[in-house]
PDB file of C-alpha atoms in Angstrom:
ATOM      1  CA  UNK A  13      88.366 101.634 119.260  1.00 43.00           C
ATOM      2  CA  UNK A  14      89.468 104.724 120.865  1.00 47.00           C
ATOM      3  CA  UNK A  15      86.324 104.722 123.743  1.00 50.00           C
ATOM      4  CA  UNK A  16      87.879 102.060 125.176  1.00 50.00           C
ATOM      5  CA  UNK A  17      91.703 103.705 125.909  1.00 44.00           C
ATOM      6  CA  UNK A  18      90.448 105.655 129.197  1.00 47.00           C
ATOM      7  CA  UNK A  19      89.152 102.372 130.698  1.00 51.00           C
ATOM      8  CA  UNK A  20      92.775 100.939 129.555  1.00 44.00           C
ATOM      9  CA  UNK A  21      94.621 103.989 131.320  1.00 46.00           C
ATOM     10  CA  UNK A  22      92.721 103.614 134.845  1.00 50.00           C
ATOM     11  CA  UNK A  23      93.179 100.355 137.002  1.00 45.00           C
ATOM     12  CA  UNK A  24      92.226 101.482 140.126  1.00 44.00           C
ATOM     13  CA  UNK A  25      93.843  99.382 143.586  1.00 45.00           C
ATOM     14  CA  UNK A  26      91.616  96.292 144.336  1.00 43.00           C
ATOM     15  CA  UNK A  27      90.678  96.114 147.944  1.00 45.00           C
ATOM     16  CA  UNK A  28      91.887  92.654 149.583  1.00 44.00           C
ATOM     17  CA  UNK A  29      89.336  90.817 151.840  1.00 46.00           C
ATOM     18  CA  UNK A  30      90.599  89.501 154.890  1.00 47.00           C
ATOM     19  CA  UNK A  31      92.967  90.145 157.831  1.00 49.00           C
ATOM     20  CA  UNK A  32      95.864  88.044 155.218  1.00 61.00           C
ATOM     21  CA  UNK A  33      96.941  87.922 152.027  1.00 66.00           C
ATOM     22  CA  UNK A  34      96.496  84.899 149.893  1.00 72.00           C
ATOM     23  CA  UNK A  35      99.921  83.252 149.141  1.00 74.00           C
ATOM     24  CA  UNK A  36      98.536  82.603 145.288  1.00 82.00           C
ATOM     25  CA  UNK A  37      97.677  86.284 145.064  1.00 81.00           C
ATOM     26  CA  UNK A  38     100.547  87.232 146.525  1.00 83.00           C
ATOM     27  CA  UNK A  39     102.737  85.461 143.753  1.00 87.00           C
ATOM     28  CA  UNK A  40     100.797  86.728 141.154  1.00 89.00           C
ATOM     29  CA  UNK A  41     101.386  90.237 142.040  1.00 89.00           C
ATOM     30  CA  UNK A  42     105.052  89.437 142.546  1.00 91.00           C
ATOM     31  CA  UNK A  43     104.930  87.872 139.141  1.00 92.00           C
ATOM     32  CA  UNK A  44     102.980  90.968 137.383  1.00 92.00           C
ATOM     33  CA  UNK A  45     105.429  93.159 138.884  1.00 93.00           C
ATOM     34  CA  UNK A  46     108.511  91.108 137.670  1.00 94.00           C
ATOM     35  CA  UNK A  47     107.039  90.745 134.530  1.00 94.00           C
ATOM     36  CA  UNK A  48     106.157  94.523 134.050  1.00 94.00           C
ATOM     37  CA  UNK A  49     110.007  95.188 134.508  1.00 95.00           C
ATOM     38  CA  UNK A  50     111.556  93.034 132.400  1.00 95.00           C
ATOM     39  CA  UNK A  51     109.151  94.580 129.533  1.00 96.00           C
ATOM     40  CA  UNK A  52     110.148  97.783 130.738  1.00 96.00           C
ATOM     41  CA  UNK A  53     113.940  96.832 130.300  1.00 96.00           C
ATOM     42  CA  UNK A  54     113.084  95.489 126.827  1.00 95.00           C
ATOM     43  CA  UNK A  55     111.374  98.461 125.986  1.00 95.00           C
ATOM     44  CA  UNK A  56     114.107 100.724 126.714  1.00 95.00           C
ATOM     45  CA  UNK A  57     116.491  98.461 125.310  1.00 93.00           C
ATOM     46  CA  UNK A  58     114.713  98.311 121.714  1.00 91.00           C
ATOM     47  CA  UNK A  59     114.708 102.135 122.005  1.00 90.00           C
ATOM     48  CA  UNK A  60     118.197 102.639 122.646  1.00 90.00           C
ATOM     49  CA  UNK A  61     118.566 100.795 119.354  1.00 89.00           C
ATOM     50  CA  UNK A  62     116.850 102.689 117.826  1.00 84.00           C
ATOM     51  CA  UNK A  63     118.609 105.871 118.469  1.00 84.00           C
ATOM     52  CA  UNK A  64     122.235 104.098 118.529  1.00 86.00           C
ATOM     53  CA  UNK A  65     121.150 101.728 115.399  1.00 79.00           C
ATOM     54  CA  UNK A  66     123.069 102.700 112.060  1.00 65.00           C
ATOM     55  CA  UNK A  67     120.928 101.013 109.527  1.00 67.00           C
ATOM     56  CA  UNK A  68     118.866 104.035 108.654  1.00 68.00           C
ATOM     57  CA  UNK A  69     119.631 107.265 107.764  1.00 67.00           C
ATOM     58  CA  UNK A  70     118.647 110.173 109.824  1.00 71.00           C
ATOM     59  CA  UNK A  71     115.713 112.595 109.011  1.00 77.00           C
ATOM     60  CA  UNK A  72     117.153 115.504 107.817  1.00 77.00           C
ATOM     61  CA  UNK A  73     113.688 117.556 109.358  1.00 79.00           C
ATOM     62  CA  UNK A  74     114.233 118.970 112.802  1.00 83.00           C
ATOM     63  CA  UNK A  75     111.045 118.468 113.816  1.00 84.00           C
ATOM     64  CA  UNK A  76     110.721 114.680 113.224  1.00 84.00           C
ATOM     65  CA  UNK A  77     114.212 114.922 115.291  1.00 84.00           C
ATOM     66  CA  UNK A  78     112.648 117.010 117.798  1.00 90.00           C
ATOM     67  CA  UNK A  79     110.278 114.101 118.045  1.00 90.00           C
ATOM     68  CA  UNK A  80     112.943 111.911 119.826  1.00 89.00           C
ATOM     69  CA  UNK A  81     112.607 113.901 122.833  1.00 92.00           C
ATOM     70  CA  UNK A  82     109.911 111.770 123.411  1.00 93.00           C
ATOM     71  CA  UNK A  83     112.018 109.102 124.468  1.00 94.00           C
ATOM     72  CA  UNK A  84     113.200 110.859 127.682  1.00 95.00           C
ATOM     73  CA  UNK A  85     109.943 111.116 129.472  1.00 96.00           C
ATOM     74  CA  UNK A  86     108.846 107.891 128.093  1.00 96.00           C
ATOM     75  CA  UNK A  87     112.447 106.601 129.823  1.00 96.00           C
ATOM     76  CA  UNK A  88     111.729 108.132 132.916  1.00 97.00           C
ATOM     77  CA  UNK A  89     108.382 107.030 133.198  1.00 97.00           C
ATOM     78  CA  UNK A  90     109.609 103.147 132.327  1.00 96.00           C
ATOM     79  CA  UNK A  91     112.407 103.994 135.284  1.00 96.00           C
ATOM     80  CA  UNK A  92     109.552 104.380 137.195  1.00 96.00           C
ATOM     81  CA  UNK A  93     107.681 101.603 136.638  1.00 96.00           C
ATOM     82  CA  UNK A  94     111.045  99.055 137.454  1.00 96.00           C
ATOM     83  CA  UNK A  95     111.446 101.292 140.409  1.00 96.00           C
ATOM     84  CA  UNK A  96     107.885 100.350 141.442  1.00 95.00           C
ATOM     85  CA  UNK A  97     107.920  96.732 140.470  1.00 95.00           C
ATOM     86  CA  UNK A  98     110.919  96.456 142.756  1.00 94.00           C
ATOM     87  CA  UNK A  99     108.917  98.046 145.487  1.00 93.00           C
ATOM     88  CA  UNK A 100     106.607  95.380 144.685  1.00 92.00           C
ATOM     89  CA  UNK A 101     108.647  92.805 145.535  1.00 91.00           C
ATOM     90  CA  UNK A 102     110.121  94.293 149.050  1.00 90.00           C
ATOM     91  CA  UNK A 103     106.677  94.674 149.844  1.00 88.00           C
ATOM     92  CA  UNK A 104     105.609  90.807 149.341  1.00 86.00           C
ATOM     93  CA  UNK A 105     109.119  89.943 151.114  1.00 86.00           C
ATOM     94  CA  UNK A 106     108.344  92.253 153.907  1.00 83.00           C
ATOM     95  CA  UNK A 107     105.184  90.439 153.861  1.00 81.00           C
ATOM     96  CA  UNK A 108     106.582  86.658 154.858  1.00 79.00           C
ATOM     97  CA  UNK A 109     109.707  87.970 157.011  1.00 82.00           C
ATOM     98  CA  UNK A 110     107.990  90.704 158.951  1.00 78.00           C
ATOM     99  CA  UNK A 111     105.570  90.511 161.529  1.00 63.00           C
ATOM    100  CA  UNK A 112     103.651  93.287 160.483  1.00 61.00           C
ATOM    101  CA  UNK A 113     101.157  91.580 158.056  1.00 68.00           C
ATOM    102  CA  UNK A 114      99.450  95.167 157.319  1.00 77.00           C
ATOM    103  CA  UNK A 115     101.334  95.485 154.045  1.00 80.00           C
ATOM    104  CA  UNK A 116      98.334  95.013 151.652  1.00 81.00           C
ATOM    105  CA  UNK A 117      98.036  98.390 151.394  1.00 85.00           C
ATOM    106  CA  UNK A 118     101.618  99.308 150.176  1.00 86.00           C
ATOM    107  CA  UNK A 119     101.647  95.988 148.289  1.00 88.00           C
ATOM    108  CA  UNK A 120      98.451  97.285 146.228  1.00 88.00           C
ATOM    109  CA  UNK A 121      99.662 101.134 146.008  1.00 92.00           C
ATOM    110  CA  UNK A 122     102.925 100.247 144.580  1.00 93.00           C
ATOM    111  CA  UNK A 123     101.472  97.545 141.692  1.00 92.00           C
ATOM    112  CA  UNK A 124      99.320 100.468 140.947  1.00 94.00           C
ATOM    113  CA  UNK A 125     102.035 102.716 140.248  1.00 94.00           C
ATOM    114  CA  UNK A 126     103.715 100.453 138.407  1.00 95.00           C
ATOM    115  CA  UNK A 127     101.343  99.596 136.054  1.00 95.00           C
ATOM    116  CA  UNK A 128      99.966 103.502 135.294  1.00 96.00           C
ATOM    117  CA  UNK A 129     104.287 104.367 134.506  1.00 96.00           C
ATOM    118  CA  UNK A 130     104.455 101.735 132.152  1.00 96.00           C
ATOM    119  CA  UNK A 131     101.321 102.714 130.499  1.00 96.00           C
ATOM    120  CA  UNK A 132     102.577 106.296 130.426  1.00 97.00           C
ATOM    121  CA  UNK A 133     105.581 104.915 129.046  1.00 96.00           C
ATOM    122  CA  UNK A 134     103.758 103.074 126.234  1.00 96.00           C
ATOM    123  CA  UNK A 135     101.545 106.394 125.646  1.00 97.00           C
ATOM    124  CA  UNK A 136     104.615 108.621 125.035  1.00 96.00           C
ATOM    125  CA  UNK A 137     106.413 106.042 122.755  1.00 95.00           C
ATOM    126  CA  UNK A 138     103.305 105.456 120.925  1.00 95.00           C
ATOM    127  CA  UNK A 139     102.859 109.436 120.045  1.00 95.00           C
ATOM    128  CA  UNK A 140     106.107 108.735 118.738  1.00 92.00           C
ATOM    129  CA  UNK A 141     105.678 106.091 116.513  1.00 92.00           C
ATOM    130  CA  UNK A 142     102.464 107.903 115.241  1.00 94.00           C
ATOM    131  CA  UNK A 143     104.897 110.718 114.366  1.00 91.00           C
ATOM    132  CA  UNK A 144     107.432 108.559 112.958  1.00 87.00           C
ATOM    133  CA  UNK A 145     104.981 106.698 110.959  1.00 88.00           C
ATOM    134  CA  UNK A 146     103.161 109.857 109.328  1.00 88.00           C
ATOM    135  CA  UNK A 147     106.548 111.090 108.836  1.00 86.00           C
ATOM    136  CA  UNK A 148     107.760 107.958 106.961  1.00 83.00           C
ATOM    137  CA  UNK A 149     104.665 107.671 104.939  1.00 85.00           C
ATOM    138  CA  UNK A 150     104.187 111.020 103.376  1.00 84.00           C
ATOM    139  CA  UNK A 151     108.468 111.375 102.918  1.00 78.00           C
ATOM    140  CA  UNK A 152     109.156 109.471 100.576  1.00 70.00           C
ATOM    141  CA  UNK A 153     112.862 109.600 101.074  1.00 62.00           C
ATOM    142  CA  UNK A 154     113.385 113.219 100.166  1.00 64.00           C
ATOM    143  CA  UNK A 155     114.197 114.548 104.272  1.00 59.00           C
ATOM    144  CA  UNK A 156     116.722 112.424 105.060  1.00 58.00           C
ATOM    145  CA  UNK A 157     120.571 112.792 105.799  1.00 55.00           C
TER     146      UNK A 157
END
């Protein structure tokens, strides 16, 4: 199961033929990218709730708290990828308003940095869970607050 997670973490840029893009292509990737974001929003919305939710009680070990710091890298990296999917979607704008048509490049760059900050993203917040999980197992309600 495990083999298989470096071919999951690389997706290298796919080179375009042709002197144009293909208008089906080019709302796919505008799609993708707008799709990527709003599961990046989501993600860091369910998060939040997480931290802010008060249906739990707090573990009372400091270094299943010191886990949560997780969730600021794993943020930033999620920031990142909405930042990129936006870029995304300049780029296929500047594509139909500009003349320059030379914008595959930037188009594919920017989908490929969107998609590796999500999956770092979804790396980080998974460590955490596996903490959190291991945590919750073996506890059995005795380190809490």
């Amino acid at each position: 199961m495990f083999a298989i997670l470096p071919e999951l973490l690389q997706w290298a840029p796919v080179s375009v033929n042709g002197s144009t893009l293909d208008p089906k292509g080019l709302e796919a990737v505008v799609a993708l990218a707008q799709n990527l974001c709003q599961w990046a929003f989501l993600i860091i919305g369910g998060s939040v709730v997480i931290l802010l939710g008060t249906s739990y009680r707090r573990p009372a070990s400091s270094w299943i708290r010191r886990s949560f710091a997780l969730f600021v890298p794993a943020w930033m990296c999620l920031a990142g990828s909405i930042y990129e999917g936006t870029q995304v979607q300049r780029a296929a704008l500047g594509y139909y308003f500009l003349s320059n048509k030379n914008i595959k490049p930037v188009i594919n760059e920017d989908a490929y940095s969107q998609i590796r900050c999500i999956q770092w993203g979804l790396v980080l917040l998974g460590i955490w869970l596996l903490i959190f999980l291991i945590w919750w197992i073996s506890n059995k309600g005795k380190d809490l607050e």
